[in-house]
């Protein structure tokens, strides 16, 4: 994992690094409710199972995002993952192979880019605005965990002003809107 401020001025493809050169720490991510672990030893699966048990994640599946796995809809999919959105549940991902970027908004609405590769696990809280993209290698394999039925419907920004999950997120993390 490596986190840094996203360079909005850089006109390159979304899959380029867009690295403004300002590092962010795991503590910075925790300020907006983003949790991170690295599980890359032989006991990685046990560690994931432990987090899943503690947080009541009952279900999981595996997704591969690549031109090989997705065929002609790959480019379209990559663009749709990159639309700024939130979910009414946590987004939990463990990277099994390859790499990619999760971008999250900080308290000042600045994009923080989080580079994730094999062994990285992340939880984005319900209500946080975020987006995802593959990187220039165009390949990521991830485990997706969820509590009951997946509530993955992305709600694109802006969501309704009375959205309960957004309001709860905003008040929990002292954001202004
Ligand atoms: C998401 O929520 O954007 C995805 O599931 C993308 C693939 S997971 C690396
Ligand atoms: Ni999402």
Coordinates of N, CA, C and O and ligand atoms in Angstrom, one line a residue:
X1 N 0.8 -1.2 0.0 CA 0.0 0.0 0.0 C 0.9 1.2 0.0 O 1.9 1.3 0.7
X2 N 0.5 2.2 -0.8 CA 1.1 3.5 -0.7 C 0.0 4.5 -1.0 O -0.7 4.3 -2.0
X3 N -0.1 5.5 -0.2 CA -1.1 6.5 -0.4 C -0.5 7.9 -0.6 O 0.5 8.2 0.0
X4 N -1.1 8.7 -1.5 CA -0.6 10.0 -1.8 C -1.7 10.8 -2.4 O -2.7 10.3 -2.8
X5 N -1.5 12.2 -2.4 CA -2.4 13.1 -3.0 C -2.5 12.9 -4.5 O -1.4 12.8 -5.2
X6 N -3.6 12.8 -5.1 CA -3.9 12.5 -6.5 C -3.7 13.9 -7.3 O -4.2 14.9 -6.8
X7 N -2.9 13.8 -8.3 CA -2.6 15.0 -9.1 C -3.8 15.2 -10.1 O -3.8 14.6 -11.2
X8 N -4.7 16.1 -9.8 CA -5.8 16.4 -10.6 C -5.5 17.1 -11.9 O -6.3 17.1 -12.9
X9 N -4.3 17.8 -11.9 CA -3.9 18.6 -13.1 C -3.4 17.7 -14.2 O -3.3 18.1 -15.4
X10 N -2.9 16.5 -13.8 CA -2.3 15.6 -14.7 C -3.3 15.0 -15.7 O -4.2 14.2 -15.3
X11 N -3.2 15.3 -17.0 CA -4.3 14.9 -17.9 C -4.1 13.4 -18.4 O -5.0 13.0 -19.2
X12 N -3.1 12.7 -17.8 CA -2.9 11.3 -18.3 C -4.1 10.5 -18.0 O -5.0 10.8 -17.2
X13 N -4.2 9.3 -18.6 CA -5.2 8.3 -18.3 C -5.4 8.0 -16.8 O -4.4 8.2 -16.1
X14 N -6.6 7.7 -16.4 CA -6.9 7.4 -15.0 C -6.0 6.3 -14.4 O -5.7 6.3 -13.2
X15 N -5.5 5.5 -15.3 CA -4.6 4.3 -14.8 C -3.2 4.7 -14.6 O -2.4 3.9 -14.0
X16 N -2.8 5.9 -15.0 CA -1.4 6.4 -14.7 C -1.3 6.8 -13.2 O -2.4 7.0 -12.6
X17 N -0.1 6.9 -12.6 CA -0.1 7.1 -11.2 C -0.7 8.4 -10.7 O -1.2 8.5 -9.6
X18 N -0.6 9.5 -11.4 CA -1.2 10.8 -11.0 C -0.7 11.2 -9.6 O -1.4 11.5 -8.7
X19 N 0.7 11.1 -9.4 CA 1.3 11.2 -8.1 C 1.7 12.7 -8.0 O 2.7 13.1 -8.6
X20 N 1.1 13.4 -7.0 CA 1.5 14.8 -6.8 C 2.7 14.9 -5.9 O 3.3 16.0 -5.8
X21 N 3.1 13.8 -5.3 CA 4.4 13.8 -4.5 C 4.1 14.1 -3.0 O 5.1 14.4 -2.3
X22 N 2.9 14.1 -2.6 CA 2.6 14.3 -1.2 C 2.1 13.0 -0.6 O 1.0 12.5 -0.9
X23 N 2.9 12.5 0.3 CA 2.6 11.2 0.9 C 1.5 11.3 1.9 O 1.4 12.3 2.7
X24 N 0.7 10.2 2.1 CA -0.3 10.1 3.1 C 0.0 8.8 3.9 O 0.4 7.8 3.3
X25 N -0.4 8.8 5.2 CA -0.1 7.6 6.0 C -1.4 6.9 6.3 O -2.5 7.3 6.0
X26 N -1.2 5.7 6.9 CA -2.3 4.9 7.3 C -3.2 5.7 8.3 O -4.4 5.6 8.3
X27 N -2.5 6.4 9.2 CA -3.2 7.3 10.1 C -4.1 8.3 9.4 O -5.2 8.6 9.9
X28 N -3.6 8.9 8.3 CA -4.4 9.8 7.5 C -5.7 9.1 7.0 O -6.7 9.7 7.0
X29 N -5.5 7.9 6.6 CA -6.6 7.2 6.0 C -7.6 6.9 7.1 O -8.9 7.0 6.9
X30 N -7.1 6.5 8.3 CA -8.1 6.2 9.4 C -8.9 7.4 9.8 O -10.0 7.3 10.3
X31 N -8.4 8.6 9.6 CA -9.2 9.9 9.9 C -10.4 10.0 9.1 O -11.4 10.6 9.4
X32 N -10.5 9.3 7.9 CA -11.7 9.3 7.1 C -12.3 7.9 7.1 O -13.2 7.6 6.3
X33 N -11.9 7.1 8.1 CA -12.6 5.8 8.3 C -12.1 4.7 7.5 O -12.8 3.6 7.5
X34 N -11.0 4.9 6.8 CA -10.5 3.8 5.9 C -9.5 2.9 6.7 O -8.6 3.4 7.3
X35 N -9.8 1.6 6.7 CA -9.0 0.7 7.5 C -8.1 -0.1 6.5 O -8.6 -0.5 5.4
X36 N -6.9 -0.4 7.0 CA -6.0 -1.1 6.1 C -5.2 -2.1 6.9 O -4.8 -1.9 8.0
X37 N -4.9 -3.3 6.2 CA -4.0 -4.3 6.8 C -3.2 -4.9 5.6 O -3.6 -4.9 4.5
X38 N -2.0 -5.4 6.0 CA -1.3 -6.2 5.0 C -1.2 -7.6 5.5 O -0.7 -7.9 6.6
X39 N -1.7 -8.5 4.8 CA -1.7 -10.0 5.1 C -1.0 -10.7 3.9 O -1.7 -11.0 2.9
X40 N 0.3 -11.0 4.1 CA 1.0 -11.6 3.0 C 1.8 -12.8 3.4 O 2.5 -13.4 2.6
X41 N 1.6 -13.3 4.7 CA 2.3 -14.5 5.1 C 1.5 -15.7 4.8 O 0.4 -15.7 4.1
X42 N 2.0 -16.8 5.3 CA 1.3 -18.1 5.0 C -0.1 -18.1 5.7 O -1.0 -18.9 5.4
X43 N -0.2 -17.3 6.8 CA -1.5 -17.3 7.5 C -2.4 -16.2 7.0 O -3.4 -15.8 7.7
X44 N -2.2 -15.7 5.8 CA -3.0 -14.6 5.3 C -4.5 -14.9 5.3 O -5.3 -14.1 5.8
X45 N -4.8 -16.2 4.9 CA -6.3 -16.5 4.9 C -6.9 -16.6 6.3 O -8.0 -16.2 6.5
X46 N -6.1 -17.0 7.3 CA -6.5 -17.0 8.7 C -6.8 -15.6 9.1 O -7.8 -15.3 9.8
X47 N -5.9 -14.7 8.7 CA -6.1 -13.3 9.2 C -7.4 -12.7 8.6 O -8.1 -11.9 9.2
X48 N -7.6 -13.0 7.3 CA -8.8 -12.5 6.6 C -10.0 -13.1 7.3 O -11.0 -12.4 7.6
X49 N -10.0 -14.4 7.6 CA -11.1 -15.1 8.3 C -11.4 -14.4 9.6 O -12.5 -14.3 10.0
X50 N -10.3 -14.0 10.3 CA -10.5 -13.4 11.6 C -11.2 -12.0 11.5 O -12.1 -11.7 12.3
X51 N -10.7 -11.2 10.5 CA -11.4 -9.9 10.3 C -12.9 -10.2 9.9 O -13.8 -9.5 10.4
X52 N -13.1 -11.2 9.1 CA -14.4 -11.5 8.6 C -15.3 -11.9 9.8 O -16.5 -11.4 9.9
X53 N -14.8 -12.6 10.7 CA -15.5 -13.1 11.9 C -15.9 -11.9 12.8 O -17.0 -11.7 13.2
X54 N -14.8 -11.1 13.1 CA -15.0 -10.0 14.0 C -16.1 -9.0 13.4 O -16.8 -8.3 14.2
X55 N -16.1 -8.8 12.1 CA -16.9 -7.8 11.5 C -18.2 -8.4 10.8 O -18.9 -7.7 10.1
X56 N -18.4 -9.7 11.0 CA -19.6 -10.3 10.5 C -19.7 -10.3 9.0 O -20.8 -10.0 8.4
X57 N -18.6 -10.5 8.3 CA -18.7 -10.6 6.9 C -18.9 -12.1 6.6 O -18.0 -12.9 6.7
X58 N -20.1 -12.4 6.1 CA -20.5 -13.9 6.0 C -20.1 -14.4 4.6 O -20.0 -15.6 4.4
X59 N -20.1 -13.5 3.6 CA -19.9 -14.0 2.2 C -18.7 -13.3 1.6 O -18.3 -12.3 2.0
X60 N -18.3 -14.0 0.5 CA -17.1 -13.5 -0.2 C -17.2 -14.0 -1.7 O -17.7 -15.1 -1.9
X61 N -16.6 -13.3 -2.6 CA -16.3 -13.9 -3.9 C -15.0 -13.3 -4.5 O -14.3 -12.6 -3.8
X62 N -14.7 -13.7 -5.7 CA -13.5 -13.2 -6.3 C -13.8 -12.6 -7.6 O -14.6 -13.1 -8.4
X63 N -13.1 -11.4 -7.9 CA -13.3 -10.7 -9.1 C -12.0 -10.6 -9.8 O -11.0 -10.3 -9.1
X64 N -12.0 -10.7 -11.1 CA -10.8 -10.4 -11.9 C -11.1 -9.3 -12.8 O -12.1 -9.4 -13.6
X65 N -10.4 -8.2 -12.8 CA -10.6 -7.1 -13.7 C -9.4 -7.0 -14.6 O -8.3 -6.7 -14.2
X66 N -9.6 -7.4 -15.8 CA -8.5 -7.4 -16.9 C -9.2 -7.6 -18.2 O -10.3 -8.1 -18.3
X67 N -8.5 -7.2 -19.3 CA -9.0 -7.5 -20.6 C -9.3 -9.0 -20.9 O -10.3 -9.3 -21.5
X68 N -8.4 -9.8 -20.4 CA -8.6 -11.3 -20.6 C -9.9 -11.8 -19.9 O -10.6 -12.6 -20.5
X69 N -10.1 -11.3 -18.7 CA -11.3 -11.8 -18.0 C -12.6 -11.2 -18.5 O -13.6 -11.8 -18.4
X70 N -12.5 -9.9 -18.9 CA -13.7 -9.2 -19.2 C -14.0 -9.0 -20.7 O -15.1 -8.6 -21.1
X71 N -13.0 -9.2 -21.5 CA -13.2 -9.1 -22.9 C -13.5 -7.7 -23.4 O -13.0 -6.7 -22.7
X72 N -14.3 -7.5 -24.4 CA -14.6 -6.2 -25.0 C -15.2 -5.1 -24.0 O -15.1 -4.0 -24.3
X73 N -15.8 -5.6 -22.9 CA -16.4 -4.6 -22.0 C -15.4 -4.1 -21.0 O -15.7 -3.2 -20.1
X74 N -14.1 -4.5 -21.1 CA -13.1 -4.1 -20.1 C -13.0 -2.6 -19.9 O -13.1 -2.0 -18.8
X75 N -12.8 -1.9 -21.0 CA -12.6 -0.4 -21.0 C -13.8 0.3 -20.4 O -13.7 1.2 -19.6
X76 N -15.0 -0.2 -20.8 CA -16.2 0.4 -20.2 C -16.4 0.2 -18.7 O -16.7 1.1 -18.0
X77 N -16.0 -1.0 -18.3 CA -16.0 -1.4 -16.8 C -15.1 -0.5 -16.1 O -15.4 0.0 -15.0
X78 N -13.9 -0.3 -16.6 CA -12.9 0.5 -15.9 C -13.3 1.9 -15.8 O -13.2 2.5 -14.7
X79 N -14.0 2.4 -16.8 CA -14.5 3.8 -16.7 C -15.7 3.8 -15.7 O -15.7 4.8 -14.9
X80 N -16.5 2.8 -15.6 CA -17.6 2.9 -14.7 C -17.1 2.8 -13.2 O -17.7 3.4 -12.3
X81 N -16.1 2.0 -12.9 CA -15.6 1.9 -11.6 C -15.0 3.2 -11.1 O -14.9 3.5 -9.9
X82 N -14.6 4.1 -12.1 CA -14.0 5.3 -11.8 C -14.9 6.5 -11.6 O -14.5 7.6 -11.3
X83 N -16.2 6.2 -11.8 CA -17.2 7.3 -11.5 C -17.3 7.5 -9.9 O -17.4 6.5 -9.2
X84 N -17.2 8.7 -9.5 CA -17.2 8.9 -8.0 C -18.5 8.5 -7.4 O -19.6 8.9 -7.9
X85 N -18.5 7.6 -6.4 CA -19.7 7.1 -5.8 C -19.5 6.7 -4.4 O -18.4 6.8 -3.8
X86 N -20.7 6.3 -3.7 CA -20.6 5.7 -2.4 C -21.5 4.5 -2.4 O -22.2 4.2 -3.3
X87 N -21.3 3.7 -1.3 CA -22.2 2.6 -1.1 C -22.8 2.7 0.3 O -22.3 3.3 1.2
X88 N -24.0 2.0 0.5 CA -24.7 2.1 1.8 C -24.2 0.9 2.7 O -24.9 0.5 3.6
X89 N -23.0 0.4 2.4 CA -22.4 -0.6 3.2 C -20.9 -0.5 3.0 O -20.4 0.2 2.1
X90 N -20.1 -1.2 3.8 CA -18.6 -1.1 3.6 C -18.2 -1.7 2.3 O -18.9 -2.7 1.8
X91 N -17.1 -1.3 1.7 CA -16.5 -1.9 0.6 C -15.2 -2.6 1.1 O -14.3 -1.9 1.5
X92 N -15.2 -3.9 1.0 CA -14.1 -4.7 1.6 C -13.4 -5.4 0.5 O -14.0 -6.2 -0.2
X93 N -12.1 -5.2 0.4 CA -11.3 -5.8 -0.7 C -10.0 -6.3 -0.2 O -9.3 -5.6 0.5
X94 N -9.6 -7.6 -0.6 CA -8.3 -8.2 -0.3 C -7.7 -8.5 -1.7 O -8.3 -9.2 -2.5
X95 N -6.5 -8.0 -1.9 CA -5.9 -8.1 -3.3 C -5.2 -9.5 -3.3 O -4.2 -9.7 -2.6
X96 N -5.6 -10.3 -4.2 CA -5.0 -11.7 -4.4 C -3.9 -11.7 -5.4 O -3.0 -12.5 -5.3
X97 N -4.0 -10.8 -6.3 CA -2.9 -10.7 -7.4 C -3.1 -9.4 -8.2 O -4.2 -8.8 -8.2
X98 N -2.0 -9.0 -8.8 CA -2.1 -7.8 -9.6 C -2.1 -6.5 -8.7 O -1.7 -6.6 -7.5
X99 N -2.6 -5.4 -9.2 CA -2.6 -4.2 -8.5 C -3.6 -3.2 -9.1 O -4.1 -3.4 -10.2
X100 N -3.9 -2.1 -8.3 CA -4.8 -1.1 -8.8 C -4.9 0.0 -7.8 O -4.2 0.0 -6.8
X101 N -5.7 1.0 -8.1 CA -5.8 2.2 -7.2 C -7.2 2.4 -6.7 O -8.2 2.4 -7.5
X102 N -7.4 2.6 -5.4 CA -8.6 3.1 -4.8 C -8.4 4.5 -4.5 O -7.4 4.9 -3.7
X103 N -9.2 5.4 -5.0 CA -9.2 6.8 -4.6 C -10.3 7.1 -3.6 O -11.4 6.7 -3.9
X104 N -9.9 7.8 -2.5 CA -10.9 8.2 -1.5 C -10.8 9.7 -1.3 O -9.8 10.3 -1.4
X105 N -11.9 10.3 -1.0 CA -12.0 11.8 -0.6 C -11.5 12.0 0.8 O -12.0 11.3 1.7
X106 N -10.6 12.9 1.1 CA -10.3 13.2 2.5 C -11.3 14.3 3.1 O -12.2 14.7 2.4
X107 N -11.0 14.7 4.3 CA -11.9 15.7 4.9 C -12.1 16.9 4.2 O -13.1 17.6 4.2
X108 N -11.0 17.3 3.4 CA -11.1 18.5 2.6 C -11.5 18.3 1.2 O -11.4 19.2 0.3
X109 N -12.1 17.1 0.9 CA -12.6 16.7 -0.4 C -11.5 16.6 -1.4 O -11.7 16.7 -2.6
X110 N -10.2 16.3 -0.9 CA -9.1 16.1 -1.8 C -9.0 14.6 -2.1 O -9.2 13.8 -1.2
X111 N -8.7 14.3 -3.4 CA -8.5 12.8 -3.7 C -7.2 12.3 -3.1 O -6.2 12.8 -3.4
X112 N -7.3 11.2 -2.3 CA -6.2 10.5 -1.9 C -6.1 9.2 -2.7 O -7.1 8.4 -2.7
X113 N -5.0 8.9 -3.4 CA -4.9 7.7 -4.2 C -4.2 6.6 -3.4 O -3.1 6.9 -2.8
X114 N -4.8 5.5 -3.3 CA -4.2 4.4 -2.5 C -3.8 3.2 -3.5 O -4.7 2.6 -4.1
X115 N -2.5 3.0 -3.6 CA -2.0 1.9 -4.5 C -2.1 0.6 -3.7 O -1.6 0.5 -2.6
X116 N -2.8 -0.4 -4.3 CA -3.0 -1.6 -3.6 C -2.4 -2.8 -4.4 O -2.7 -2.8 -5.6
X117 N -1.6 -3.6 -3.8 CA -1.2 -4.8 -4.6 C -1.3 -6.1 -3.7 O -1.9 -6.0 -2.6
X118 N -0.9 -7.2 -4.2 CA -1.1 -8.5 -3.6 C -0.8 -8.5 -2.1 O 0.3 -8.1 -1.7
X119 N -1.7 -8.9 -1.3 CA -1.6 -9.0 0.2 C -2.2 -7.8 0.9 O -2.2 -7.8 2.1
X120 N -2.6 -6.8 0.2 CA -3.2 -5.6 0.8 C -4.7 -5.8 1.0 O -5.4 -6.3 0.1
X121 N -5.2 -5.4 2.2 CA -6.6 -5.5 2.5 C -7.1 -4.1 2.9 O -6.5 -3.5 3.7
X122 N -8.3 -3.7 2.4 CA -8.8 -2.4 2.7 C -10.3 -2.5 3.0 O -11.0 -3.3 2.4
X123 N -10.8 -1.6 3.9 CA -12.2 -1.4 4.2 C -12.5 0.0 4.0 O -12.0 0.9 4.7
X124 N -13.4 0.3 3.1 CA -13.9 1.7 2.9 C -15.2 1.8 3.6 O -16.1 0.9 3.4
X125 N -15.4 2.8 4.5 CA -16.7 2.8 5.3 C -17.9 3.2 4.4 O -17.7 3.8 3.3
X126 N -19.0 2.7 4.8 CA -20.3 3.1 4.1 C -20.3 4.7 4.1 O -19.9 5.3 5.1
X127 N -20.7 5.2 3.0 CA -20.9 6.7 2.9 C -19.8 7.5 2.4 O -19.9 8.6 2.1
X128 N -18.6 6.8 2.3 CA -17.4 7.6 1.8 C -17.4 7.7 0.2 O -17.7 6.7 -0.4
X129 N -17.1 8.9 -0.3 CA -17.0 9.0 -1.8 C -15.7 8.4 -2.2 O -14.6 8.7 -1.6
X130 N -15.7 7.6 -3.2 CA -14.5 6.9 -3.7 C -14.7 6.5 -5.1 O -15.7 6.6 -5.7
X131 N -13.6 5.9 -5.7 CA -13.6 5.3 -7.0 C -12.5 4.3 -7.1 O -11.6 4.3 -6.3
X132 N -12.5 3.5 -8.2 CA -11.5 2.5 -8.4 C -11.0 2.5 -9.8 O -11.8 2.8 -10.7
X133 N -9.7 2.2 -10.0 CA -9.2 2.0 -11.3 C -8.1 0.9 -11.3 O -7.3 0.8 -10.3
X134 N -8.0 0.1 -12.3 CA -6.8 -0.6 -12.5 C -5.6 0.3 -12.8 O -5.9 1.5 -13.1
X135 N -4.4 -0.2 -12.7 CA -3.3 0.7 -13.1 C -2.8 0.3 -14.5 O -3.6 -0.4 -15.2
X136 N -1.6 0.7 -14.9 CA -1.2 0.5 -16.3 C -0.9 -0.9 -16.6 O -0.7 -1.3 -17.8
X137 N -0.9 -1.8 -15.6 CA -0.7 -3.2 -15.9 C -2.1 -3.9 -16.3 O -2.1 -5.1 -16.7
X138 N -3.2 -3.2 -16.1 CA -4.5 -3.7 -16.5 C -4.8 -5.1 -15.9 O -5.4 -5.9 -16.7
X139 N -4.5 -5.3 -14.7 CA -4.8 -6.6 -14.1 C -4.9 -6.6 -12.6 O -3.9 -6.2 -11.9
X140 N -6.0 -6.9 -12.0 CA -6.2 -7.1 -10.6 C -7.1 -8.2 -10.3 O -8.1 -8.4 -11.0
X141 N -6.8 -9.0 -9.3 CA -7.7 -10.1 -8.8 C -7.9 -9.8 -7.4 O -7.0 -9.7 -6.6
X142 N -9.2 -9.7 -7.0 CA -9.5 -9.3 -5.6 C -10.6 -10.2 -5.0 O -11.5 -10.6 -5.7
X143 N -10.5 -10.4 -3.7 CA -11.6 -11.0 -2.9 C -12.5 -9.9 -2.5 O -12.0 -8.9 -1.9
X144 N -13.8 -10.0 -2.7 CA -14.7 -9.0 -2.2 C -15.5 -9.7 -1.0 O -16.0 -10.8 -1.2
X145 N -15.5 -9.0 0.1 CA -16.3 -9.6 1.3 C -17.5 -8.7 1.5 O -17.5 -7.5 1.2
X146 N -18.5 -9.4 2.0 CA -19.7 -8.6 2.4 C -20.5 -9.3 3.5 O -20.3 -10.4 3.8
X147 N -21.3 -8.5 4.1 CA -22.0 -8.9 5.3 C -23.1 -10.0 5.0 O -23.0 -11.1 5.4
X148 N -24.1 -9.6 4.3 CA -25.2 -10.5 3.9 C -25.3 -10.5 2.4 O -24.4 -11.1 1.8
X149 N -26.3 -10.0 1.9 CA -26.4 -9.8 0.5 C -25.6 -8.6 0.1 O -25.6 -7.6 0.8
X150 N -24.9 -8.6 -1.0 CA -24.1 -7.4 -1.4 C -25.0 -6.2 -1.7 O -26.0 -6.4 -2.4
X151 N -24.7 -5.1 -1.0 CA -25.4 -3.9 -1.3 C -24.4 -3.0 -2.1 O -23.8 -2.0 -1.5
X152 N -24.1 -3.4 -3.3 CA -23.0 -2.8 -4.0 C -23.4 -1.7 -5.0 O -22.6 -1.2 -5.7
X153 N -24.7 -1.5 -5.0 CA -25.2 -0.5 -6.0 C -24.4 0.8 -5.8 O -24.5 1.3 -4.7
X154 N -23.7 1.3 -6.8 CA -23.0 2.5 -6.5 C -23.9 3.7 -6.7 O -24.8 3.7 -7.6
X155 N -23.9 4.6 -5.7 CA -24.7 5.8 -5.8 C -23.8 6.9 -6.2 O -22.9 7.3 -5.4
X156 N -23.9 7.4 -7.4 CA -23.0 8.4 -7.9 C -23.2 9.8 -7.2 O -24.3 10.1 -6.7
X157 N -22.1 10.5 -7.0 CA -22.1 11.8 -6.4 C -22.8 12.8 -7.3 O -22.5 12.8 -8.5
X158 N -23.7 13.7 -6.8 CA -24.0 13.8 -5.4 C -25.2 12.9 -5.1 O -26.1 12.7 -5.9
X159 N -25.2 12.3 -3.9 CA -26.4 11.5 -3.5 C -27.4 12.4 -2.9 O -27.1 13.6 -2.6
X160 N -28.6 12.0 -2.7 CA -29.7 12.8 -2.1 C -29.2 13.4 -0.8 O -28.5 12.7 0.0
X161 N -29.6 14.6 -0.5 CA -29.1 15.3 0.7 C -29.6 14.6 2.0 O -29.0 14.8 3.0
X162 N -30.7 13.8 1.9 CA -31.2 13.1 3.1 C -30.7 11.6 3.1 O -31.2 10.9 3.8
X163 N -29.7 11.3 2.3 CA -29.2 9.9 2.3 C -28.6 9.6 3.7 O -27.7 10.3 4.2
X164 N -29.2 8.7 4.4 CA -28.9 8.4 5.8 C -27.4 7.9 6.0 O -26.7 8.3 6.9
X165 N -26.9 7.2 5.0 CA -25.6 6.6 5.1 C -24.5 7.7 4.9 O -23.5 7.8 5.6
X166 N -24.8 8.6 4.0 CA -23.9 9.8 3.8 C -23.9 10.7 5.0 O -22.9 11.1 5.5
X167 N -25.1 11.0 5.5 CA -25.2 11.9 6.7 C -24.5 11.3 7.9 O -23.8 12.0 8.6
X168 N -24.7 10.0 8.1 CA -24.0 9.3 9.3 C -22.5 9.4 9.1 O -21.8 9.6 10.0
X169 N -22.0 9.1 7.9 CA -20.6 9.2 7.6 C -20.1 10.6 7.8 O -19.0 10.8 8.5
X170 N -20.8 11.6 7.3 CA -20.3 13.0 7.4 C -20.2 13.4 8.9 O -19.3 14.0 9.4
X171 N -21.2 13.0 9.7 CA -21.2 13.4 11.1 C -20.1 12.6 11.9 O -19.5 13.1 12.8
X172 N -19.9 11.3 11.6 CA -18.9 10.5 12.3 C -17.5 11.0 12.1 O -16.7 10.9 12.9
X173 N -17.2 11.5 10.9 CA -15.9 11.9 10.6 C -15.7 13.4 10.5 O -14.7 13.9 9.9
X174 N -16.6 14.2 11.0 CA -16.5 15.7 11.1 C -16.2 16.3 9.8 O -15.4 17.3 9.7
X175 N -16.9 15.9 8.7 CA -16.8 16.6 7.5 C -17.8 17.7 7.4 O -18.7 17.8 8.3
X176 N -17.6 18.6 6.5 CA -18.6 19.7 6.4 C -19.8 19.4 5.6 O -20.9 20.0 5.8
X177 N -19.6 18.5 4.6 CA -20.8 18.2 3.8 C -20.6 16.8 3.2 O -19.5 16.2 3.2
Ligands
LIG1 C1 -15.2 -1.8 -7.1 O1 -16.0 -1.8 -6.2 O2 -14.9 -0.8 -7.7 C2 -14.7 -3.0 -7.5 O3 -15.2 -4.0 -7.1 C3 -13.6 -3.0 -8.5 C4 -12.9 -4.3 -8.5 S1 -12.2 -4.7 -6.9 C5 -10.6 -4.4 -7.1
LIG2 NI1 -17.3 1.3 -4.7

